[in-house]
Amino acid sequence: MELLQNLAIGFGVAMTPVNLGFALAGALVGTLIGVLPGIGPIATIAMLLPLTFHLEPVSGLIMLAGIFYGAQYGGSTTAILVNLPGETSSVVTCIDGHQMARQGRAGAALAVAALGSFFAGTVATLIIATLAPPLAMVGQSFGAPEYFSLLVLGLIAAVVLAHGSVIKAIGMIILGLLLGLIGTDGNTGGSRFTFGMTRLADGLDFVPMVIGLFGLGEIMVNLTQPGHTRSVVAKKVTGLWLTMQEFRQAWPAVLRGTGLGSVLGVLPGGGATLSSFAAYVFEKKVAKDPSRFGRGAIEGVAGPESANNAGAQTSFIPMLTLGIPGNAVMALMIGALTIHGIQPGPQIMTERPQLFWGMVASMWIGNLMLVIINLPLIGIWVQLLKIPYRVLYLSILLFCGIGVYTVNNSTFDVMMAALFGVLGYIFIKLECEPAPLILGFVLGPLMEDNLRRAMRISSGDPMIFMERPISLGLLIAAAMLLIIVALPAIRSKRAEVFQES
């Protein structure tokens, strides 16, 4: 009964004309940046972050959330029709989705992607509504030692579950933690790593960093790559529905993808990309005839597309209830909350129920909007692919510059964004993902604050982390993750999941 009352509060907030407009705007922008390769939700959310300063917190978050899960929809369109993933989580959709399009089954592939994503989004929204309250109650019983151990576990899990080199991911997290130390020490009042620059007294600004790393860095990389020849298989897509045989083949994969994505989305380092790759591997493992995959198997579209949308939405659970971002997008969401003076964590459900439940309800509304607007607008999205990147990047660069400058009306912030843009380019060329750096930067101050509080409570005795049962359990789990990923068999399986494409 309480759940229904909370959802009623949420729909009352989300169904206002203003918030419906922002949900629609987020869904449309998300689909657009999902369709257009080379942008991505992280860069877009980073660019639009300054815009949320002038909005109500719930409206801004509804729009940013819509961009995130809308990008999962849009990425599938180009993956199927053009064999070019607009979003990282749609890479595996290219394998069978494009083959279906070449066989004249583009309509079925697009339909199963849209309907599977809507079903997964609906289930994920119910999971958030059901799991968030008890998780928040558990979080309220945490003290400083438990929070520090939880943050350690979160960072280690992010390293283990993310694709790429573990050593490089650890290095990026450590760099992020060090960058988070820049500024004034909250305990002593002394300056740290400011090099005598008063502009750095309050620490590095979040917005120039993320716009530089993800927006400007991506532009530099894309400009150095040769242009892709984009050939659309079907300029006019017909038959946007499934035959009975296709439905029988697809629905078990949708269920499996939804379940897998919902679990992986909650884990730190999980989210849409890991969920889609893992779902594709899993579908091949359980298939009676694995040789069908890569030749137009509808399960190869249904499973990953359901998984990536479920993973995208359930990744909001740890961010909203515990204040711990599981991936870079959630770190940006925390940045948006803190800009409005809201501290994400267990208290958010009791102190700001309209914001929490309004955002949860908007996810279902946004997913419904995406189904309604996506399939009829496929022709428009395909036409947008004809825009040359040399024209597109100028607009992106302009929005990045305006967004950074308007935060503090500071040219120093613009220069910092340019500096981080160069760093982002270098990181990508060295195959070092910037996302762990952002996680380390956001979680670093929280870790330091909880570590110091725990040390004050114990009079400097580090055994406090071992004497508290929950803290000890979290540290043991973190140690086990490190041991497991070091095992050769696990390491090779981890690499296999991300090399299927």
Short mmCIF file of C-alpha atoms in Angstrom, two decimals:
data_model
loop_
_atom_site.label_atom_id
_atom_site.label_comp_id
_atom_site.label_asym_id
_atom_site.label_seq_id
_atom_site.Cartn_x
_atom_site.Cartn_y
_atom_site.Cartn_z
CA MET A 1 0.00 0.00 0.00
CA GLU A 2 2.84 2.38 0.85
CA LEU A 3 4.46 1.62 -2.52
CA LEU A 4 1.25 2.61 -4.33
CA GLN A 5 1.05 5.84 -2.32
CA ASN A 6 4.66 6.66 -3.20
CA LEU A 7 4.07 5.95 -6.89
CA ALA A 8 0.97 8.15 -6.76
CA ILE A 9 3.15 10.97 -5.43
CA GLY A 10 5.67 10.29 -8.19
CA PHE A 11 3.14 10.29 -11.03
CA GLY A 12 1.58 13.45 -9.61
CA VAL A 13 4.97 15.15 -9.98
CA ALA A 14 5.97 13.56 -13.30
CA MET A 15 2.61 14.19 -15.00
CA THR A 16 2.72 17.96 -14.64
CA PRO A 17 2.94 19.69 -18.05
CA VAL A 18 6.40 21.09 -17.29
CA ASN A 19 7.92 17.75 -16.27
CA LEU A 20 6.22 15.93 -19.15
CA GLY A 21 7.86 18.46 -21.46
CA PHE A 22 11.30 17.87 -19.94
CA ALA A 23 10.81 14.07 -20.10
CA LEU A 24 9.94 14.40 -23.81
CA ALA A 25 12.90 16.71 -24.41
CA GLY A 26 15.25 14.27 -22.67
CA ALA A 27 13.87 11.31 -24.64
CA LEU A 28 14.23 13.16 -27.96
CA VAL A 29 17.73 14.46 -27.24
CA GLY A 30 18.79 11.04 -25.93
CA THR A 31 17.52 9.34 -29.08
CA LEU A 32 19.25 11.95 -31.24
CA ILE A 33 22.66 11.54 -29.60
CA GLY A 34 22.18 7.78 -29.62
CA VAL A 35 21.58 7.91 -33.37
CA LEU A 36 24.53 10.19 -34.13
CA PRO A 37 27.83 8.34 -33.61
CA GLY A 38 30.67 10.11 -31.83
CA ILE A 39 28.72 12.03 -29.16
CA GLY A 40 27.31 9.71 -26.49
CA PRO A 41 25.20 10.35 -23.36
CA ILE A 42 28.14 11.24 -21.10
CA ALA A 43 29.30 14.13 -23.29
CA THR A 44 25.74 15.33 -23.86
CA ILE A 45 24.79 15.27 -20.18
CA ALA A 46 28.05 17.05 -19.37
CA MET A 47 27.22 19.78 -21.93
CA LEU A 48 23.65 20.21 -20.64
CA LEU A 49 24.62 20.15 -16.97
CA PRO A 50 24.88 23.97 -16.74
CA LEU A 51 21.35 24.24 -18.15
CA THR A 52 19.95 22.45 -15.09
CA PHE A 53 21.14 25.33 -12.85
CA HIS A 54 18.11 27.31 -13.99
CA LEU A 55 15.61 24.46 -13.61
CA GLU A 56 13.85 22.87 -10.67
CA PRO A 57 16.00 19.93 -9.45
CA VAL A 58 13.36 17.30 -10.33
CA SER A 59 12.85 18.75 -13.84
CA GLY A 60 16.57 18.80 -14.52
CA LEU A 61 17.06 15.22 -13.33
CA ILE A 62 14.06 13.98 -15.34
CA MET A 63 15.58 15.49 -18.49
CA LEU A 64 19.10 14.12 -17.81
CA ALA A 65 17.73 10.65 -17.02
CA GLY A 66 15.71 10.71 -20.24
CA ILE A 67 18.88 11.49 -22.20
CA PHE A 68 20.64 8.51 -20.62
CA TYR A 69 18.08 5.81 -21.32
CA GLY A 70 16.94 7.50 -24.56
CA ALA A 71 20.46 7.03 -25.91
CA GLN A 72 20.09 3.26 -25.47
CA TYR A 73 17.06 3.36 -27.83
CA GLY A 74 18.67 5.61 -30.42
CA GLY A 75 21.88 3.60 -30.57
CA SER A 76 19.98 0.52 -31.75
CA THR A 77 18.52 2.32 -34.79
CA THR A 78 21.87 3.06 -36.42
CA ALA A 79 23.31 -0.26 -35.29
CA ILE A 80 20.56 -2.10 -37.17
CA LEU A 81 20.18 0.08 -40.26
CA VAL A 82 23.72 1.37 -40.79
CA ASN A 83 25.90 -1.16 -38.90
CA LEU A 84 27.29 1.80 -36.96
CA PRO A 85 26.59 1.83 -33.20
CA GLY A 86 25.53 5.29 -32.06
CA GLU A 87 26.18 4.29 -28.44
CA THR A 88 28.72 1.87 -26.91
CA SER A 89 26.03 -0.39 -25.48
CA SER A 90 24.68 -0.95 -29.03
CA VAL A 91 27.91 -2.44 -30.39
CA VAL A 92 26.69 -6.03 -30.11
CA THR A 93 23.33 -5.10 -31.67
CA CYS A 94 25.21 -4.52 -34.95
CA ILE A 95 26.18 -8.19 -35.18
CA ASP A 96 22.71 -9.69 -35.72
CA GLY A 97 20.60 -6.54 -36.08
CA HIS A 98 22.34 -5.41 -39.27
CA GLN A 99 22.22 -8.91 -40.71
CA MET A 100 18.44 -8.93 -40.12
CA ALA A 101 18.20 -5.60 -41.97
CA ARG A 102 20.20 -7.02 -44.91
CA GLN A 103 17.72 -9.90 -45.05
CA GLY A 104 14.77 -7.50 -45.29
CA ARG A 105 13.81 -7.88 -41.62
CA ALA A 106 14.83 -4.39 -40.44
CA GLY A 107 11.28 -3.69 -39.22
CA ALA A 108 11.28 -6.77 -36.99
CA ALA A 109 14.72 -5.93 -35.58
CA LEU A 110 13.69 -2.35 -34.77
CA ALA A 111 10.39 -3.52 -33.27
CA VAL A 112 11.98 -6.10 -30.96
CA ALA A 113 14.59 -3.55 -29.89
CA ALA A 114 11.91 -0.97 -29.01
CA LEU A 115 9.44 -3.36 -27.36
CA GLY A 116 12.17 -5.26 -25.49
CA SER A 117 13.59 -1.98 -24.21
CA PHE A 118 10.15 -0.81 -23.08
CA PHE A 119 9.48 -4.06 -21.23
CA ALA A 120 12.92 -3.96 -19.60
CA GLY A 121 12.43 -0.30 -18.66
CA THR A 122 9.06 -1.09 -17.05
CA VAL A 123 10.54 -3.95 -15.01
CA ALA A 124 13.55 -1.84 -14.02
CA THR A 125 11.27 0.98 -12.83
CA LEU A 126 9.33 -1.48 -10.64
CA ILE A 127 12.63 -2.83 -9.26
CA ILE A 128 13.76 0.70 -8.36
CA ALA A 129 10.43 1.42 -6.65
CA THR A 130 10.56 -1.87 -4.72
CA LEU A 131 14.24 -2.09 -3.75
CA ALA A 132 15.03 1.56 -3.10
CA PRO A 133 13.13 2.01 0.21
CA PRO A 134 14.66 -1.02 2.02
CA LEU A 135 18.11 -0.20 0.62
CA ALA A 136 17.79 3.36 1.87
CA MET A 137 16.82 2.05 5.34
CA VAL A 138 19.96 -0.10 5.36
CA GLY A 139 22.00 2.92 4.31
CA GLN A 140 20.63 4.96 7.23
CA SER A 141 22.21 2.50 9.66
CA PHE A 142 25.66 3.03 8.13
CA GLY A 143 28.28 4.98 10.02
CA ALA A 144 31.55 6.48 8.76
CA PRO A 145 33.44 3.12 8.78
CA GLU A 146 30.68 1.37 6.81
CA TYR A 147 30.47 4.15 4.24
CA PHE A 148 34.23 4.18 3.73
CA SER A 149 34.30 0.40 3.21
CA LEU A 150 31.31 0.63 0.85
CA LEU A 151 33.08 3.28 -1.22
CA VAL A 152 36.20 1.10 -1.39
CA LEU A 153 34.06 -1.82 -2.58
CA GLY A 154 32.37 0.40 -5.15
CA LEU A 155 35.62 1.59 -6.67
CA ILE A 156 37.09 -1.91 -6.81
CA ALA A 157 33.92 -3.34 -8.36
CA ALA A 158 33.98 -0.55 -10.94
CA VAL A 159 37.50 -1.61 -11.91
CA VAL A 160 36.67 -5.33 -12.04
CA LEU A 161 33.45 -5.01 -14.04
CA ALA A 162 34.61 -2.33 -16.47
CA HIS A 163 36.16 -3.45 -19.75
CA GLY A 164 39.77 -2.72 -20.58
CA SER A 165 42.97 -3.07 -18.61
CA VAL A 166 42.53 -3.46 -14.84
CA ILE A 167 45.88 -1.76 -14.20
CA LYS A 168 44.94 1.26 -16.32
CA ALA A 169 41.52 1.51 -14.62
CA ILE A 170 43.16 1.46 -11.18
CA GLY A 171 45.60 4.16 -12.32
CA MET A 172 42.74 6.35 -13.56
CA ILE A 173 40.85 5.95 -10.28
CA ILE A 174 43.94 6.90 -8.27
CA LEU A 175 44.43 9.97 -10.49
CA GLY A 176 40.79 10.91 -9.89
CA LEU A 177 41.24 10.52 -6.13
CA LEU A 178 44.32 12.80 -6.25
CA LEU A 179 42.51 15.44 -8.30
CA GLY A 180 39.72 15.37 -5.70
CA LEU A 181 42.25 16.45 -3.04
CA ILE A 182 42.95 19.78 -4.76
CA GLY A 183 41.60 22.76 -2.83
CA THR A 184 41.19 23.71 0.81
CA ASP A 185 41.45 21.04 3.50
CA GLY A 186 38.10 21.02 5.29
CA ASN A 187 39.70 20.06 8.62
CA THR A 188 42.80 22.25 8.80
CA GLY A 189 41.85 25.08 6.44
CA GLY A 190 45.17 24.72 4.61
CA SER A 191 45.56 24.73 0.83
CA ARG A 192 46.43 21.51 -0.99
CA PHE A 193 47.95 21.27 -4.47
CA THR A 194 46.67 24.70 -5.50
CA PHE A 195 50.14 25.94 -6.62
CA GLY A 196 49.28 29.36 -5.21
CA MET A 197 46.26 29.77 -7.56
CA THR A 198 43.30 31.25 -5.72
CA ARG A 199 40.97 29.88 -8.43
CA LEU A 200 41.73 26.37 -7.15
CA ALA A 201 41.00 27.17 -3.49
CA ASP A 202 37.58 25.52 -3.79
CA GLY A 203 38.97 22.60 -5.77
CA LEU A 204 38.60 21.69 -9.43
CA ASP A 205 35.20 22.50 -10.89
CA PHE A 206 33.22 19.42 -11.91
CA VAL A 207 31.65 20.84 -15.09
CA PRO A 208 34.85 21.92 -16.94
CA MET A 209 36.42 18.56 -16.10
CA VAL A 210 33.63 16.38 -17.50
CA ILE A 211 33.01 18.58 -20.55
CA GLY A 212 36.72 18.56 -21.32
CA LEU A 213 37.27 14.83 -20.80
CA PHE A 214 34.13 13.56 -22.51
CA GLY A 215 33.06 16.37 -24.85
CA LEU A 216 36.25 17.98 -26.17
CA GLY A 217 38.31 14.78 -25.87
CA GLU A 218 35.80 12.85 -28.02
CA ILE A 219 35.77 15.62 -30.64
CA MET A 220 39.57 15.49 -30.96
CA VAL A 221 39.55 11.71 -31.35
CA ASN A 222 36.74 11.74 -33.93
CA LEU A 223 38.46 14.43 -35.99
CA THR A 224 41.64 12.35 -36.24
CA GLN A 225 39.75 9.32 -37.55
CA PRO A 226 38.88 8.85 -41.24
CA GLY A 227 35.25 9.50 -42.09
CA HIS A 228 32.95 6.49 -42.20
CA THR A 229 31.00 5.63 -45.29
CA ARG A 230 27.48 5.25 -44.02
CA SER A 231 25.27 3.08 -46.21
CA VAL A 232 21.70 2.68 -45.01
CA VAL A 233 20.28 -0.75 -45.76
CA ALA A 234 16.66 0.28 -45.79
CA LYS A 235 15.74 3.88 -46.50
CA LYS A 236 12.07 3.10 -45.91
CA VAL A 237 11.44 0.58 -43.17
CA THR A 238 8.21 -1.39 -43.35
CA GLY A 239 6.69 -4.23 -41.37
CA LEU A 240 7.32 -2.79 -37.90
CA TRP A 241 5.93 -5.82 -36.12
CA LEU A 242 6.95 -9.39 -35.31
CA THR A 243 5.68 -12.61 -36.80
CA MET A 244 4.48 -15.27 -34.36
CA GLN A 245 7.67 -17.29 -34.88
CA GLU A 246 9.87 -14.23 -34.24
CA PHE A 247 7.86 -13.44 -31.10
CA ARG A 248 8.35 -17.00 -29.79
CA GLN A 249 12.10 -16.73 -30.40
CA ALA A 250 12.42 -13.24 -28.93
CA TRP A 251 10.41 -13.21 -25.69
CA PRO A 252 12.63 -15.64 -23.70
CA ALA A 253 15.68 -13.56 -24.70
CA VAL A 254 13.88 -10.38 -23.58
CA LEU A 255 13.17 -11.94 -20.18
CA ARG A 256 16.75 -13.17 -19.77
CA GLY A 257 18.21 -9.84 -20.90
CA THR A 258 15.94 -7.91 -18.53
CA GLY A 259 16.94 -10.06 -15.56
CA LEU A 260 20.65 -9.94 -16.35
CA GLY A 261 20.65 -6.20 -17.01
CA SER A 262 18.70 -5.46 -13.82
CA VAL A 263 21.29 -7.27 -11.71
CA LEU A 264 24.38 -5.89 -13.47
CA GLY A 265 22.98 -2.35 -13.46
CA VAL A 266 22.86 -2.26 -9.65
CA LEU A 267 26.50 -3.32 -9.34
CA PRO A 268 29.17 -0.58 -9.36
CA GLY A 269 30.83 -0.50 -12.76
CA GLY A 270 27.84 -2.19 -14.35
CA GLY A 271 25.24 -0.35 -16.36
CA ALA A 272 24.15 -0.52 -19.98
CA THR A 273 27.37 -1.46 -21.76
CA LEU A 274 28.37 -4.39 -19.57
CA SER A 275 24.77 -5.64 -19.54
CA SER A 276 24.44 -5.71 -23.34
CA PHE A 277 27.77 -7.49 -23.88
CA ALA A 278 27.05 -10.04 -21.15
CA ALA A 279 23.52 -10.67 -22.49
CA TYR A 280 24.84 -11.42 -25.98
CA VAL A 281 27.39 -13.90 -24.62
CA PHE A 282 24.69 -15.52 -22.48
CA GLU A 283 22.26 -15.88 -25.41
CA LYS A 284 24.94 -17.67 -27.44
CA LYS A 285 25.64 -20.01 -24.52
CA VAL A 286 21.99 -21.04 -24.04
CA ALA A 287 21.07 -21.22 -27.75
CA LYS A 288 20.34 -24.65 -29.22
CA ASP A 289 22.10 -23.57 -32.42
CA PRO A 290 24.79 -20.95 -31.65
CA SER A 291 25.82 -20.87 -35.31
CA ARG A 292 22.70 -18.73 -36.02
CA PHE A 293 24.31 -15.82 -34.16
CA GLY A 294 26.04 -13.39 -36.47
CA ARG A 295 23.64 -14.37 -39.27
CA GLY A 296 20.51 -12.54 -38.14
CA ALA A 297 19.36 -14.28 -34.95
CA ILE A 298 16.59 -12.19 -33.40
CA GLU A 299 17.71 -13.27 -29.90
CA GLY A 300 20.99 -11.43 -30.59
CA VAL A 301 18.99 -8.19 -30.75
CA ALA A 302 16.29 -8.90 -28.16
CA GLY A 303 18.63 -9.94 -25.32
CA PRO A 304 21.23 -7.12 -25.48
CA GLU A 305 18.66 -4.37 -26.16
CA SER A 306 16.56 -5.43 -23.17
CA ALA A 307 19.66 -5.77 -21.00
CA ASN A 308 21.13 -2.36 -21.81
CA ASN A 309 17.91 -0.51 -20.97
CA ALA A 310 17.40 -2.46 -17.73
CA GLY A 311 21.04 -1.89 -16.78
CA ALA A 312 20.82 1.83 -17.55
CA GLN A 313 17.84 2.33 -15.26
CA THR A 314 18.74 0.10 -12.31
CA SER A 315 22.12 1.88 -12.12
CA PHE A 316 20.12 4.73 -10.53
CA ILE A 317 19.48 2.59 -7.42
CA PRO A 318 22.89 2.89 -5.68
CA MET A 319 23.21 6.51 -6.78
CA LEU A 320 19.87 7.62 -5.34
CA THR A 321 19.76 5.45 -2.21
CA LEU A 322 23.42 5.35 -1.10
CA GLY A 323 24.93 8.30 -2.95
CA ILE A 324 27.39 6.02 -4.76
CA PRO A 325 27.68 6.34 -8.56
CA GLY A 326 28.16 3.05 -10.35
CA ASN A 327 29.34 4.62 -13.61
CA ALA A 328 30.33 7.96 -15.13
CA VAL A 329 26.75 8.98 -15.99
CA MET A 330 25.67 8.45 -12.38
CA ALA A 331 28.65 10.54 -11.28
CA LEU A 332 27.29 13.34 -13.48
CA MET A 333 23.87 12.87 -11.86
CA ILE A 334 25.46 13.29 -8.44
CA GLY A 335 27.14 16.43 -9.77
CA ALA A 336 23.74 17.76 -10.88
CA LEU A 337 22.27 17.06 -7.42
CA THR A 338 25.13 18.68 -5.51
CA ILE A 339 24.91 21.76 -7.76
CA HIS A 340 21.37 22.19 -6.39
CA GLY A 341 22.58 21.65 -2.83
CA ILE A 342 21.10 18.14 -2.59
CA GLN A 343 23.22 15.39 -1.04
CA PRO A 344 22.29 12.03 -2.59
CA GLY A 345 21.96 9.22 -0.08
CA PRO A 346 19.47 7.43 2.18
CA GLN A 347 17.98 10.69 3.42
CA ILE A 348 16.82 11.79 -0.04
CA MET A 349 13.69 9.61 0.10
CA THR A 350 12.49 11.13 3.38
CA GLU A 351 13.67 14.71 2.84
CA ARG A 352 12.69 15.02 -0.84
CA PRO A 353 10.10 12.33 -1.67
CA GLN A 354 8.69 14.37 -4.58
CA LEU A 355 12.09 14.45 -6.26
CA PHE A 356 12.82 10.75 -5.74
CA TRP A 357 9.43 9.32 -6.67
CA GLY A 358 8.86 11.90 -9.41
CA MET A 359 12.06 10.75 -11.08
CA VAL A 360 11.10 7.06 -10.72
CA ALA A 361 7.66 7.65 -12.27
CA SER A 362 9.17 9.72 -15.08
CA MET A 363 11.29 6.73 -16.14
CA TRP A 364 8.20 4.72 -17.05
CA ILE A 365 6.62 7.71 -18.80
CA GLY A 366 9.86 8.38 -20.68
CA ASN A 367 10.10 4.76 -21.84
CA LEU A 368 6.52 4.92 -23.13
CA MET A 369 7.33 8.14 -24.98
CA LEU A 370 10.36 6.49 -26.57
CA VAL A 371 8.30 3.64 -28.01
CA ILE A 372 5.69 6.07 -29.36
CA ILE A 373 8.13 8.54 -30.93
CA ASN A 374 10.94 6.24 -32.03
CA LEU A 375 9.34 3.86 -34.51
CA PRO A 376 7.41 6.52 -36.52
CA LEU A 377 10.48 8.82 -36.65
CA ILE A 378 12.94 6.23 -37.96
CA GLY A 379 13.05 7.95 -41.37
CA ILE A 380 14.04 11.27 -39.75
CA TRP A 381 16.79 9.66 -37.65
CA VAL A 382 18.22 8.01 -40.75
CA GLN A 383 18.30 11.35 -42.59
CA LEU A 384 20.25 12.90 -39.70
CA LEU A 385 23.03 10.40 -40.32
CA LYS A 386 23.82 12.26 -43.53
CA ILE A 387 25.08 15.28 -41.54
CA PRO A 388 28.90 15.36 -41.94
CA TYR A 389 30.84 15.27 -38.69
CA ARG A 390 32.88 18.31 -39.76
CA VAL A 391 29.63 20.31 -39.47
CA LEU A 392 28.38 18.54 -36.37
CA TYR A 393 31.48 19.00 -34.24
CA LEU A 394 31.38 22.81 -34.57
CA SER A 395 27.96 22.86 -32.93
CA ILE A 396 29.12 20.51 -30.18
CA LEU A 397 32.20 22.67 -29.56
CA LEU A 398 30.05 25.80 -29.33
CA PHE A 399 27.67 24.23 -26.80
CA CYS A 400 30.63 22.98 -24.75
CA GLY A 401 32.17 26.47 -24.60
CA ILE A 402 28.90 28.20 -23.73
CA GLY A 403 28.05 25.58 -21.09
CA VAL A 404 31.40 25.89 -19.33
CA TYR A 405 31.47 29.69 -19.39
CA THR A 406 27.93 30.23 -18.10
CA VAL A 407 28.52 28.24 -14.88
CA ASN A 408 30.69 30.93 -13.26
CA ASN A 409 31.10 33.42 -16.16
CA SER A 410 34.77 32.49 -16.00
CA THR A 411 37.31 32.25 -18.83
CA PHE A 412 39.49 30.25 -16.41
CA ASP A 413 36.88 27.47 -16.52
CA VAL A 414 37.01 27.46 -20.32
CA MET A 415 40.80 27.09 -20.22
CA MET A 416 40.46 24.23 -17.69
CA ALA A 417 37.98 22.51 -20.00
CA ALA A 418 40.46 22.85 -22.87
CA LEU A 419 43.22 21.38 -20.69
CA PHE A 420 41.06 18.42 -19.72
CA GLY A 421 40.06 18.04 -23.38
CA VAL A 422 43.72 17.49 -24.28
CA LEU A 423 44.05 15.06 -21.34
CA GLY A 424 40.91 13.23 -22.50
CA TYR A 425 42.39 12.86 -25.99
CA ILE A 426 45.65 11.50 -24.54
CA PHE A 427 43.77 9.07 -22.27
CA ILE A 428 41.72 7.69 -25.17
CA LYS A 429 44.82 7.28 -27.34
CA LEU A 430 46.51 5.42 -24.48
CA GLU A 431 43.35 3.26 -24.12
CA CYS A 432 42.74 4.63 -20.62
CA GLU A 433 39.01 5.17 -20.04
CA PRO A 434 38.24 8.57 -18.44
CA ALA A 435 35.14 7.19 -16.66
CA PRO A 436 37.05 5.67 -13.66
CA LEU A 437 38.80 9.03 -13.19
CA ILE A 438 35.43 10.75 -12.77
CA LEU A 439 34.31 8.08 -10.28
CA GLY A 440 37.49 8.60 -8.26
CA PHE A 441 37.08 12.40 -8.39
CA VAL A 442 33.47 12.27 -7.16
CA LEU A 443 33.99 9.60 -4.49
CA GLY A 444 37.41 10.83 -3.29
CA PRO A 445 36.16 13.65 -1.03
CA LEU A 446 33.46 11.33 0.39
CA MET A 447 36.07 8.66 1.15
CA GLU A 448 38.39 11.17 2.80
CA ASP A 449 35.60 12.64 4.92
CA ASN A 450 34.38 9.23 6.14
CA LEU A 451 37.93 7.98 6.74
CA ARG A 452 38.72 10.98 8.93
CA ARG A 453 35.46 10.69 10.85
CA ALA A 454 36.09 6.99 11.45
CA MET A 455 39.61 7.74 12.69
CA ARG A 456 38.26 10.38 15.08
CA ILE A 457 35.67 7.95 16.43
CA SER A 458 38.33 5.28 17.07
CA SER A 459 41.03 7.72 18.29
CA GLY A 460 43.20 6.78 15.32
CA ASP A 461 42.77 2.99 15.56
CA PRO A 462 42.34 1.52 12.04
CA MET A 463 40.93 -1.68 13.52
CA ILE A 464 37.54 0.05 13.65
CA PHE A 465 37.03 -1.06 10.05
CA MET A 466 37.54 -4.70 11.10
CA GLU A 467 35.55 -4.55 14.34
CA ARG A 468 32.32 -3.36 12.70
CA PRO A 469 30.64 -6.43 11.06
CA ILE A 470 29.17 -4.61 8.05
CA SER A 471 32.42 -2.77 7.35
CA LEU A 472 34.40 -5.99 7.64
CA GLY A 473 32.02 -7.79 5.28
CA LEU A 474 32.33 -5.05 2.67
CA LEU A 475 36.13 -5.08 2.85
CA ILE A 476 36.20 -8.87 2.55
CA ALA A 477 33.96 -8.63 -0.54
CA ALA A 478 36.35 -6.03 -2.03
CA ALA A 479 39.36 -8.27 -1.34
CA MET A 480 37.58 -11.27 -2.90
CA LEU A 481 36.83 -9.27 -6.04
CA LEU A 482 40.51 -8.42 -6.43
CA ILE A 483 41.52 -12.06 -5.92
CA ILE A 484 38.89 -13.36 -8.34
CA VAL A 485 39.84 -10.98 -11.15
CA ALA A 486 43.50 -11.99 -10.71
CA LEU A 487 42.68 -15.63 -11.52
CA PRO A 488 43.67 -16.46 -15.13
CA ALA A 489 40.40 -18.24 -15.94
CA ILE A 490 38.29 -15.33 -14.71
CA ARG A 491 40.51 -12.80 -16.46
CA SER A 492 40.15 -14.55 -19.81
CA LYS A 493 36.37 -14.87 -19.38
CA ARG A 494 36.17 -11.15 -18.52
CA ALA A 495 38.01 -10.32 -21.75
CA GLU A 496 35.76 -12.68 -23.75
CA VAL A 497 32.61 -10.84 -22.70
CA PHE A 498 33.85 -7.59 -24.28
CA GLN A 499 35.39 -9.16 -27.38
CA GLU A 500 32.28 -10.84 -28.80
CA SER A 501 31.74 -7.94 -31.14
#
